[in-house]
Short mmCIF file of C-alpha atoms in Angstrom, two decimals:
data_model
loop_
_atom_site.label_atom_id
_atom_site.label_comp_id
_atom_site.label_asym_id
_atom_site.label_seq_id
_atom_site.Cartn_x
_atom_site.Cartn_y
_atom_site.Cartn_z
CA UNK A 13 -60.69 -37.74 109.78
CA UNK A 14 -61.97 -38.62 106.37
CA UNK A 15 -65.27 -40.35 106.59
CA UNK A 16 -65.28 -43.58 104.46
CA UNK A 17 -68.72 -45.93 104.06
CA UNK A 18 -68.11 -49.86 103.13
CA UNK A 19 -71.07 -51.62 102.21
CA UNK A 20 -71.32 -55.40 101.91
CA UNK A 21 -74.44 -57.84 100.31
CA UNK A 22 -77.02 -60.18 101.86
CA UNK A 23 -75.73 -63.65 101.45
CA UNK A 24 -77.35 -64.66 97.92
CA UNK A 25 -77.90 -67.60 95.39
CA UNK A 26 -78.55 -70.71 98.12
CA UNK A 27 -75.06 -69.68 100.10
CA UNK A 28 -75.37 -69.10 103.80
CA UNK A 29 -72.61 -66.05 103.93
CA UNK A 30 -71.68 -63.42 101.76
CA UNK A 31 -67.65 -62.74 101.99
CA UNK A 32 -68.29 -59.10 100.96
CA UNK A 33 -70.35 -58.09 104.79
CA UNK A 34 -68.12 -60.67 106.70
CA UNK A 35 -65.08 -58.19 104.97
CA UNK A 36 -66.62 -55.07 105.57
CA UNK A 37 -67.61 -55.88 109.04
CA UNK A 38 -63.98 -56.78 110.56
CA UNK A 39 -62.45 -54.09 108.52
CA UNK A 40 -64.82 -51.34 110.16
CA UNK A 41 -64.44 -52.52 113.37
CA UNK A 42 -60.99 -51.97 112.81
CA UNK A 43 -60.52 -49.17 110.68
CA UNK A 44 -57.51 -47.55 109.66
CA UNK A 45 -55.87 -44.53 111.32
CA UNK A 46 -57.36 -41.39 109.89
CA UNK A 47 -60.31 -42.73 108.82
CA UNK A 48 -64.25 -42.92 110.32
CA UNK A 49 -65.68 -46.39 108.57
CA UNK A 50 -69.65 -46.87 109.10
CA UNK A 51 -71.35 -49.47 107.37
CA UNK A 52 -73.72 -50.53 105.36
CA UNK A 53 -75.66 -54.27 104.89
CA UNK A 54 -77.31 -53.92 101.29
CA UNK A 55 -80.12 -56.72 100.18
CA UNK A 56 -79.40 -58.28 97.07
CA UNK A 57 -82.16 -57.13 95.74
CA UNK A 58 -82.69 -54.82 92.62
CA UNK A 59 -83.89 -51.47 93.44
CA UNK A 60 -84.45 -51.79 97.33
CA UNK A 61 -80.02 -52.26 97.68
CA UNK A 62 -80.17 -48.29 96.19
CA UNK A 63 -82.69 -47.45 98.53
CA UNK A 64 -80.34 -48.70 101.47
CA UNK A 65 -77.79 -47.33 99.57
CA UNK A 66 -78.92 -43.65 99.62
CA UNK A 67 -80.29 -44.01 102.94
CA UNK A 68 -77.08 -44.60 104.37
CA UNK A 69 -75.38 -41.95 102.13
CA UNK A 70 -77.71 -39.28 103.59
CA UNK A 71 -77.21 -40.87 107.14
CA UNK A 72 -73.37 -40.66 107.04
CA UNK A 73 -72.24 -38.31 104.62
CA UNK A 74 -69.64 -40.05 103.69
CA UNK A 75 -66.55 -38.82 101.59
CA UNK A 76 -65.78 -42.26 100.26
CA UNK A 77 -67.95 -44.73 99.30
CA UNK A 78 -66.49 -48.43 98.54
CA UNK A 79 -68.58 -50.82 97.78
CA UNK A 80 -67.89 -54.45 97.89
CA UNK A 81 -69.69 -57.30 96.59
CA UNK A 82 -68.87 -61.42 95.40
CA UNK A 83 -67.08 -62.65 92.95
CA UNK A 84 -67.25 -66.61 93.08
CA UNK A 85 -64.30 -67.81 91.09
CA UNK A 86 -62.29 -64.79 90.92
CA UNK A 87 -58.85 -65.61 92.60
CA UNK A 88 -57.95 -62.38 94.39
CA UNK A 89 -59.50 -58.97 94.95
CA UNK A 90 -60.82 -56.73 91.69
CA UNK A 91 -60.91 -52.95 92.20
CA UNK A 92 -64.13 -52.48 88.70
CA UNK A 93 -63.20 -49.75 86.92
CA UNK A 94 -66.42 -49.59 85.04
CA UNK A 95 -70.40 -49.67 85.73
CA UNK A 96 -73.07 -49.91 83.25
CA UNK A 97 -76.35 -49.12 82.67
CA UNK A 98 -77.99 -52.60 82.22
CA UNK A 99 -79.97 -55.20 84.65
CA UNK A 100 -79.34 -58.50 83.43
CA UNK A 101 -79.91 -61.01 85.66
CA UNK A 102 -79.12 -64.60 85.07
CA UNK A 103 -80.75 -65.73 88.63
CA UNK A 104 -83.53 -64.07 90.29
CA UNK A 105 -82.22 -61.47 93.03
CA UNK A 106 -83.23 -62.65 96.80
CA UNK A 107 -86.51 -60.55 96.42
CA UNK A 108 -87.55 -62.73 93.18
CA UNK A 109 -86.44 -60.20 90.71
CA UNK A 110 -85.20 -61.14 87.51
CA UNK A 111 -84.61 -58.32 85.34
CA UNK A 112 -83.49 -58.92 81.67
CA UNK A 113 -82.15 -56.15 79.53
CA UNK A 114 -83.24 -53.04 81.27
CA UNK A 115 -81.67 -50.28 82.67
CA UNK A 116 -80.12 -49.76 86.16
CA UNK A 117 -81.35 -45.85 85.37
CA UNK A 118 -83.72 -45.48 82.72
CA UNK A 119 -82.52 -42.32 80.44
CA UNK A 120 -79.40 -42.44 81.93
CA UNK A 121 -75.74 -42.55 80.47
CA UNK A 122 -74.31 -46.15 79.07
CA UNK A 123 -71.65 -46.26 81.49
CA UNK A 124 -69.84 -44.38 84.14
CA UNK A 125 -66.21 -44.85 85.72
CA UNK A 126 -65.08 -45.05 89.29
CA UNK A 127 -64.35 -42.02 90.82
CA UNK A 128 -61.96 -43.92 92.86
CA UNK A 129 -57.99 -44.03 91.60
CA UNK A 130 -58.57 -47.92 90.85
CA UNK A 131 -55.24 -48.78 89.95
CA UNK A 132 -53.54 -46.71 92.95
CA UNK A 133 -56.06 -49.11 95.26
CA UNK A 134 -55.10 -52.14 93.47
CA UNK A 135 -51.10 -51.33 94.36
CA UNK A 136 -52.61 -50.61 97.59
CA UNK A 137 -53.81 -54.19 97.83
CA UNK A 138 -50.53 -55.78 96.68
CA UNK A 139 -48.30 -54.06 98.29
CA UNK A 140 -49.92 -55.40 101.58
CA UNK A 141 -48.94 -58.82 100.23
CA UNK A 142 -52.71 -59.65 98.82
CA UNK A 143 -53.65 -60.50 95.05
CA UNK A 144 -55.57 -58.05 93.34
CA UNK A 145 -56.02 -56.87 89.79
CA UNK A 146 -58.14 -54.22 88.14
CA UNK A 147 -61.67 -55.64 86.64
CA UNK A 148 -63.03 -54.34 83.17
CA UNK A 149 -66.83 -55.65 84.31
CA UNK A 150 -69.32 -55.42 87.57
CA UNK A 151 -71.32 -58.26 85.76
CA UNK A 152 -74.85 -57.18 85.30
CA UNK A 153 -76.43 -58.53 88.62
CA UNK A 154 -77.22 -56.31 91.94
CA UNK A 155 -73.58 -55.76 92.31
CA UNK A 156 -73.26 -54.05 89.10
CA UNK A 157 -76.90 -52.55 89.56
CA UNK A 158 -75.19 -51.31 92.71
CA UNK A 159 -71.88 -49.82 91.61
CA UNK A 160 -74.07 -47.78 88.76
CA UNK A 161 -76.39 -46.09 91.24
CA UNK A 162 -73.93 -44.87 93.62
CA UNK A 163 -72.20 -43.12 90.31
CA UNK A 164 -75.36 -41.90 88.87
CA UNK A 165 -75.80 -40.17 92.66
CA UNK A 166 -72.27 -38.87 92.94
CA UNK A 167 -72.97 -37.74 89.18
CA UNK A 168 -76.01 -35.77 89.93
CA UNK A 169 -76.34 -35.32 93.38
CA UNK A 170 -73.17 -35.28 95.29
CA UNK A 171 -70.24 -34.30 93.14
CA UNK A 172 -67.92 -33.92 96.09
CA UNK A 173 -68.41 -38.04 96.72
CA UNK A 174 -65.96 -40.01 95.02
CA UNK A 175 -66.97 -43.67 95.05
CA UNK A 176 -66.37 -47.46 93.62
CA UNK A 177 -66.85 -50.81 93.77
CA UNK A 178 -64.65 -53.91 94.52
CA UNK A 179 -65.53 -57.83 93.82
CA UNK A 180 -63.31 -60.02 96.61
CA UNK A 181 -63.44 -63.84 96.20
CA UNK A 182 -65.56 -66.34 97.64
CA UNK A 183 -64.56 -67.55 101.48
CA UNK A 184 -62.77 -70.71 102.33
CA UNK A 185 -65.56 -72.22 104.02
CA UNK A 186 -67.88 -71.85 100.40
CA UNK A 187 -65.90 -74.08 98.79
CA UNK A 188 -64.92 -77.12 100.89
CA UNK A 189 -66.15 -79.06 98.28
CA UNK A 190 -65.09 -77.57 95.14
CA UNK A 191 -61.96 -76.66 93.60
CA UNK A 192 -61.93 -73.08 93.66
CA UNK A 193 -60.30 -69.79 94.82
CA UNK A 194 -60.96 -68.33 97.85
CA UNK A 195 -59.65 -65.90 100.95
CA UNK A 196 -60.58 -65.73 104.67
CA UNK A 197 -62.46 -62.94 105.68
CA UNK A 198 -59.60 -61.21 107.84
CA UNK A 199 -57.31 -60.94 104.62
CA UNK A 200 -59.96 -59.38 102.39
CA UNK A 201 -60.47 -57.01 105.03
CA UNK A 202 -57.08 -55.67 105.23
CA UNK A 203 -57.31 -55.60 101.70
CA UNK A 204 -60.02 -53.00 102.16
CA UNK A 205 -58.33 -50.97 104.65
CA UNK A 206 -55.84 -50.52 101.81
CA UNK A 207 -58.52 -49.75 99.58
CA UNK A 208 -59.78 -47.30 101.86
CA UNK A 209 -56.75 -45.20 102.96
CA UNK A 210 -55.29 -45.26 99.06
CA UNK A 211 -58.78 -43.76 98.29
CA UNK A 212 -59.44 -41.69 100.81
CA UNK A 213 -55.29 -40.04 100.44
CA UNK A 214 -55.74 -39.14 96.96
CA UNK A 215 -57.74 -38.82 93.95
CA UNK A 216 -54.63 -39.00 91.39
CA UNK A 217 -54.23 -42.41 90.01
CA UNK A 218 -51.20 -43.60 88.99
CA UNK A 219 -50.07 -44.91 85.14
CA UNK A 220 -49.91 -48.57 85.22
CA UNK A 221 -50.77 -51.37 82.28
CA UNK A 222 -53.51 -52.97 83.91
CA UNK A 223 -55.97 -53.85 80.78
CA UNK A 224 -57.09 -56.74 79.36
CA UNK A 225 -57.03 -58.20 76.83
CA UNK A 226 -60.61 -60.03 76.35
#
């Protein structure tokens, strides 16, 4: 049994849900043959989301660590391939926080990659008949913040732990009143149950154009 940790956000910015817990919820209570899924609800907060982060790291011991977070506008689900070291935050976090220009880990490298096979995950995802490309950015917000730490750990601390992030879409019920994309909860889910046995099989990736091209 390979021992896989999801963790999910806070709801954020003035919404009352945040698609990336409602996800990681049904998909744990659920999980995959082979796999043990805990959990982990992060605030969406800079600093105190590592904190939770680590603590439930050294609670579970996990193998795999995905972490998911929002992505309001995006239209399916994005496996980020990158994290870097930068805090820029365009709205305060839900503690107040509004870093500009600093660094996620002060001295540490500009960027680090997933130590997930990103593009294997993203197959993953379609081939269960859900959209999903690779992502070139985390943004700079707590998601971002988020996705750097756990690689600076695995980096330092724990090079056995191989670990990414994913951004799924906003959920249908966040934008009754606007014209943009979303999925239910259930369907990101599975889409992380794909996520999680594709990462959690291997660590090869496979060859695929998947850039971009701005």
């Amino acid at each position: 049994m390979t021992r896989v940790l999801l963790t999910g956000f806070d709801p954020f910015g003035g919404s009352a849900v945040n698609p990336s817990w409602q996800a990681v919820s049904l998909a744990a209570a659920d999980p995959p043959p082979g796999l043990t899924v805990t959990t982990a609800r992060l605030s969406c907060a800079f600093g105190t989301a590592l904190d939770e982060l680590r603590a439930a790291v050294d609670r579970d011991d996990p193998e795999v660590v995905v972490c998911v977070g929002e992505a309001g506008g995006r239209p399916g689900i994005t496996v980020e391939r990158v994290a870097i070291n930068v805090d820029d935050a365009r709205i305060p976090d839900n503690a107040g926080r509004q870093p500009v220009d600093g660094p996620v880990v002060e001295g540490g490298p500009a960027a680090y990659f997933s130590t997930l096979p990103v593009k294997r995950c993203v197959a993953a995802v379609r081939t269960a008949g859900i959209p999903a490309s690779v992502s070139q950015t985390a943004g700079t917000f707590v998601c971002n913040h988020v996705f750097y730490g756990l690689a600076h750990l695995i980096a330092t601390e724990r090079p056995a732990l191989r670990g990414g992030f994913v951004h799924v879409p906003y959920l249908p019920e966040q934008v009754v009143d606007r014209a943009e994309p979303s999925l239910p909860a259930a369907t990101v889910a599975e889409a992380l149950r794909a996520i999680a046995i594709a990462a959690a099989s291997t660590e090869a990736d496979v060859r695929s154009a998947e850039g971009a091209i701005h």
